[in-house]
One Martini backbone bead per residue (centre of mass of N, CA, C, O) as a GRO file, in nm:
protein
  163
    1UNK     BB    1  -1.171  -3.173   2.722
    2UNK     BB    2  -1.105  -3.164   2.429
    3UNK     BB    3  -1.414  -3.200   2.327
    4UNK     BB    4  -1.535  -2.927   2.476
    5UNK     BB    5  -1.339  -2.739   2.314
    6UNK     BB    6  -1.440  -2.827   2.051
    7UNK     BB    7  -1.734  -2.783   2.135
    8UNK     BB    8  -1.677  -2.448   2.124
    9UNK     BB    9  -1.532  -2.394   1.865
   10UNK     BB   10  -1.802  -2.507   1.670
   11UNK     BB   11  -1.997  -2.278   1.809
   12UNK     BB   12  -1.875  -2.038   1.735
   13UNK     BB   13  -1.843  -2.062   1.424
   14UNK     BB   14  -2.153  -2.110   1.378
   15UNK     BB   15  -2.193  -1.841   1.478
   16UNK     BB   16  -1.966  -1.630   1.354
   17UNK     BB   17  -1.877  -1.673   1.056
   18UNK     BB   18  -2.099  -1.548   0.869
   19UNK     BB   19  -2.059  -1.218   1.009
   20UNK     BB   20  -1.750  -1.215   0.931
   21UNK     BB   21  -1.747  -1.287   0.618
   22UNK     BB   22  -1.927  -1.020   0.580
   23UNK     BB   23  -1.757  -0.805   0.674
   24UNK     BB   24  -1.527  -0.922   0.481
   25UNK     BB   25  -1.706  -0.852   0.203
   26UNK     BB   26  -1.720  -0.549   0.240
   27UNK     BB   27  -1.413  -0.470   0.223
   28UNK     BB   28  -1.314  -0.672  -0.046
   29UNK     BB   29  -1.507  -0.736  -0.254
   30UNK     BB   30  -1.449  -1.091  -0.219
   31UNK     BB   31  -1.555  -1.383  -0.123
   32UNK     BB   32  -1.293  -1.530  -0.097
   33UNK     BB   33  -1.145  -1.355   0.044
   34UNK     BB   34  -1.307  -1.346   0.266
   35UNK     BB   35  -1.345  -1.660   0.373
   36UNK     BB   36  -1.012  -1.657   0.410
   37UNK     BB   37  -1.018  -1.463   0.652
   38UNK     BB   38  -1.160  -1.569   0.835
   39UNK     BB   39  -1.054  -1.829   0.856
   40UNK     BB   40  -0.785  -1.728   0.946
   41UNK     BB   41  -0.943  -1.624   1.229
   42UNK     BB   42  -0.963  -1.897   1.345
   43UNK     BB   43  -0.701  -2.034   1.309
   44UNK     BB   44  -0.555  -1.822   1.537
   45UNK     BB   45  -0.755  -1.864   1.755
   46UNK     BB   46  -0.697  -2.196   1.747
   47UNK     BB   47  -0.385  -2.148   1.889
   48UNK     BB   48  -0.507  -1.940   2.115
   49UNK     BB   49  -0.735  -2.033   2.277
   50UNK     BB   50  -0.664  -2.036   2.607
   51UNK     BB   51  -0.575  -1.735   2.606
   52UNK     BB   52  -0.879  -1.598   2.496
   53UNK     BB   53  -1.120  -1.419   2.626
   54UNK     BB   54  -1.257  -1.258   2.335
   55UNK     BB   55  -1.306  -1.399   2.057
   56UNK     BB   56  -1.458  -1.223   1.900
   57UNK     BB   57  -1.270  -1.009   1.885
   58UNK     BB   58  -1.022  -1.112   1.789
   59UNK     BB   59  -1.145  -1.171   1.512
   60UNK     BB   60  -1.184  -0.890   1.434
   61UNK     BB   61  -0.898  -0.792   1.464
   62UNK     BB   62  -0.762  -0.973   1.274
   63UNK     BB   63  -0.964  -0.927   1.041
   64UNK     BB   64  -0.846  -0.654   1.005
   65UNK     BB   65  -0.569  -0.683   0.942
   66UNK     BB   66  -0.599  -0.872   0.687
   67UNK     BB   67  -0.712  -0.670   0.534
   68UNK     BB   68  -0.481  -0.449   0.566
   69UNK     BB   69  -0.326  -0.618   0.390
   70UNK     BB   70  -0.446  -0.665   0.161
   71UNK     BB   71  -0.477  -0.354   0.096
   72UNK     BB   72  -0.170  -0.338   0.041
   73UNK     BB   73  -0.104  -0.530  -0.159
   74UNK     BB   74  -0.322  -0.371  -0.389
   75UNK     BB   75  -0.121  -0.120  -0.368
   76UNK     BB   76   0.129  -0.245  -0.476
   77UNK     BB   77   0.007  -0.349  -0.758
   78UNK     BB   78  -0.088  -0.074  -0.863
   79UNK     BB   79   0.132   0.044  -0.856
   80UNK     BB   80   0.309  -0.186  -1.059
   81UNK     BB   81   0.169  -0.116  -1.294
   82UNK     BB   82   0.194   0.192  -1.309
   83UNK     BB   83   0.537   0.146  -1.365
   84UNK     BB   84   0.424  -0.054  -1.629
   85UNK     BB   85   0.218   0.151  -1.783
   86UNK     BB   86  -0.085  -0.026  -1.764
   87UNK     BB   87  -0.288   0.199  -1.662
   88UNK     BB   88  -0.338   0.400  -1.929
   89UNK     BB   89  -0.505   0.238  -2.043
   90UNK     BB   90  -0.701   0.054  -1.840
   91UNK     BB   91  -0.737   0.375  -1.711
   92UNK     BB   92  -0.861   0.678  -1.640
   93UNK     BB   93  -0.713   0.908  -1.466
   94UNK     BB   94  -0.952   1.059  -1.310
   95UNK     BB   95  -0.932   0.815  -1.057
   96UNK     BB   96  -0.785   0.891  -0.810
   97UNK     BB   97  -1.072   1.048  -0.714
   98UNK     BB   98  -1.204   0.835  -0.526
   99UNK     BB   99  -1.475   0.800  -0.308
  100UNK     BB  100  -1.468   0.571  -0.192
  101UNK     BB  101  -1.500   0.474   0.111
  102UNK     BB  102  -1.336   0.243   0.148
  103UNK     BB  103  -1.055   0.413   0.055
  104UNK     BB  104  -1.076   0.579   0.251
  105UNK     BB  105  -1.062   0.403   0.504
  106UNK     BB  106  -0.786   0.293   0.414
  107UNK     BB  107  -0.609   0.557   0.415
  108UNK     BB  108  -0.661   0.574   0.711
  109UNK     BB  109  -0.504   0.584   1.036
  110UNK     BB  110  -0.502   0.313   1.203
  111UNK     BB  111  -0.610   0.459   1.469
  112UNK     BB  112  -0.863   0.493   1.301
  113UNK     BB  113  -0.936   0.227   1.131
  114UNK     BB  114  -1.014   0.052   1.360
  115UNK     BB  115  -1.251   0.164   1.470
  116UNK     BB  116  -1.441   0.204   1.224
  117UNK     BB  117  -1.450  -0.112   1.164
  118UNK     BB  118  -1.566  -0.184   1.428
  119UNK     BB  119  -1.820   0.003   1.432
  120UNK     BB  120  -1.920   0.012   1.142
  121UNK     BB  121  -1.884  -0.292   1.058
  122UNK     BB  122  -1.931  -0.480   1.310
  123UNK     BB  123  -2.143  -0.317   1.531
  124UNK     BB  124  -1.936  -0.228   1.788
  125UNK     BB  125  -1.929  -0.093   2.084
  126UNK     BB  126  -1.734   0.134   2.209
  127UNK     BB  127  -1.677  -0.064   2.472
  128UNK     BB  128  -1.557  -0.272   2.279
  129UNK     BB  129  -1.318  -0.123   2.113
  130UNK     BB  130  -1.188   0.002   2.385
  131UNK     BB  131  -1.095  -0.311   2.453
  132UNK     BB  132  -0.930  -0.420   2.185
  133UNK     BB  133  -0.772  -0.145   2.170
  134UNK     BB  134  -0.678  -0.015   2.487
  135UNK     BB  135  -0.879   0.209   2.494
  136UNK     BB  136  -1.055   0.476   2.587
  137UNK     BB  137  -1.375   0.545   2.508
  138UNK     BB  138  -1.319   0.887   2.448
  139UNK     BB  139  -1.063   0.768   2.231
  140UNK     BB  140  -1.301   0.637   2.060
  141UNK     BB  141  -1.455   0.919   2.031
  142UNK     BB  142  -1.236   1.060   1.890
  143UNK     BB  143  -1.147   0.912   1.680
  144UNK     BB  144  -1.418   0.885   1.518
  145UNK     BB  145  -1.443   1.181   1.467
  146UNK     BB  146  -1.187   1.231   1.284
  147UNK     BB  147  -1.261   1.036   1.088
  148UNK     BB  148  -1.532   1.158   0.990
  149UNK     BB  149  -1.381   1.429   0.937
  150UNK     BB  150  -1.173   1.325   0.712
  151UNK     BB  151  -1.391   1.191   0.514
  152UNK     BB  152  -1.578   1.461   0.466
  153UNK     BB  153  -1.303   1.599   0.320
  154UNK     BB  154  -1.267   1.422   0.089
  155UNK     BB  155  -1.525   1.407  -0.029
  156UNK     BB  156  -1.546   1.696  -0.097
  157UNK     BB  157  -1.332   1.702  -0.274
  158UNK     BB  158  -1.415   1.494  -0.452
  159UNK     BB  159  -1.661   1.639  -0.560
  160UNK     BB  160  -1.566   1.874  -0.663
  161UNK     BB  161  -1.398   1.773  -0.887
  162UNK     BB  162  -1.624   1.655  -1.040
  163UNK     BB  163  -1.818   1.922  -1.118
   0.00000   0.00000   0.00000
């Protein structure tokens, strides 16, 4: 039983971790942390293998909060620069505005980004993101469509100071 265990997370492992780990380099914008963090998720689920129904969801899931955390740190460390001043120097103020999609989407309430990060960065369709996250299918079209709308009014803002 052990060994069709093992040969059943090889074989997942092998199907899920290369799509898994670019979806986490688009997120992190950096190989090793991408990586990392795959790999983290794959730590978890096989902690959990016996209780986990959906793998590839679960990887996901984790994969997401995983990156949010990242981001959250990365958020942490750009405060501690500015408060000890050397972000003055090292870039110019008027990058507040940054119009990154990516940075966008790290702004938005985890409500509004779990589903974003699952449906278009994943390309998992509704009803597949509605079962990870708990929520019917009408709630994640629901949410999503706020989060479009949240994106395309920060773009526009960001767009008009730039010009």
């Amino acid at each position: 039983m052990k060994r069709s265990r093992e040969k059943a997370a090889a074989e997942l492992f092998a199907a899920l971790y290369p799509r898994l780990a670019g979806w986490c380099r688009r997120l992190v914008d950096d190989d090793e942390t991408a990586h990392e963090i795959a790999s983290e998720a794959f730590t978890r689920l096989w902690a959990r293998w016996t209780s986990v129904a959906e793998p590839r969801g679960f990887l996901y899931v984790t994969a997401a909060n995983l990156v949010r955390d990242h981001w959250r740190k990365l958020e942490r460390e750009r405060r501690a620069v500015r408060r000890a001043g050397v972000e003055a120097a090292v870039r110019p103020p008027a990058e507040q505005a940054d119009p990154s999609v990516r940075l966008l989407v790290q702004g938005l309430p985890e409500r509004l980004r779990t589903p974003i990060l699952l449906h278009y960065y994943a390309d998992m369709p509704i009803r597949e993101v509605a079962v990870l996250t708990g929520r019917r299918e009408g709630t994640v079209k629901a949410d999503l469509h706020a989060a479009r709308e949240l994106l395309r009014a920060h773009l526009r803002r960001s767009l008009d100071h730039t010009l």
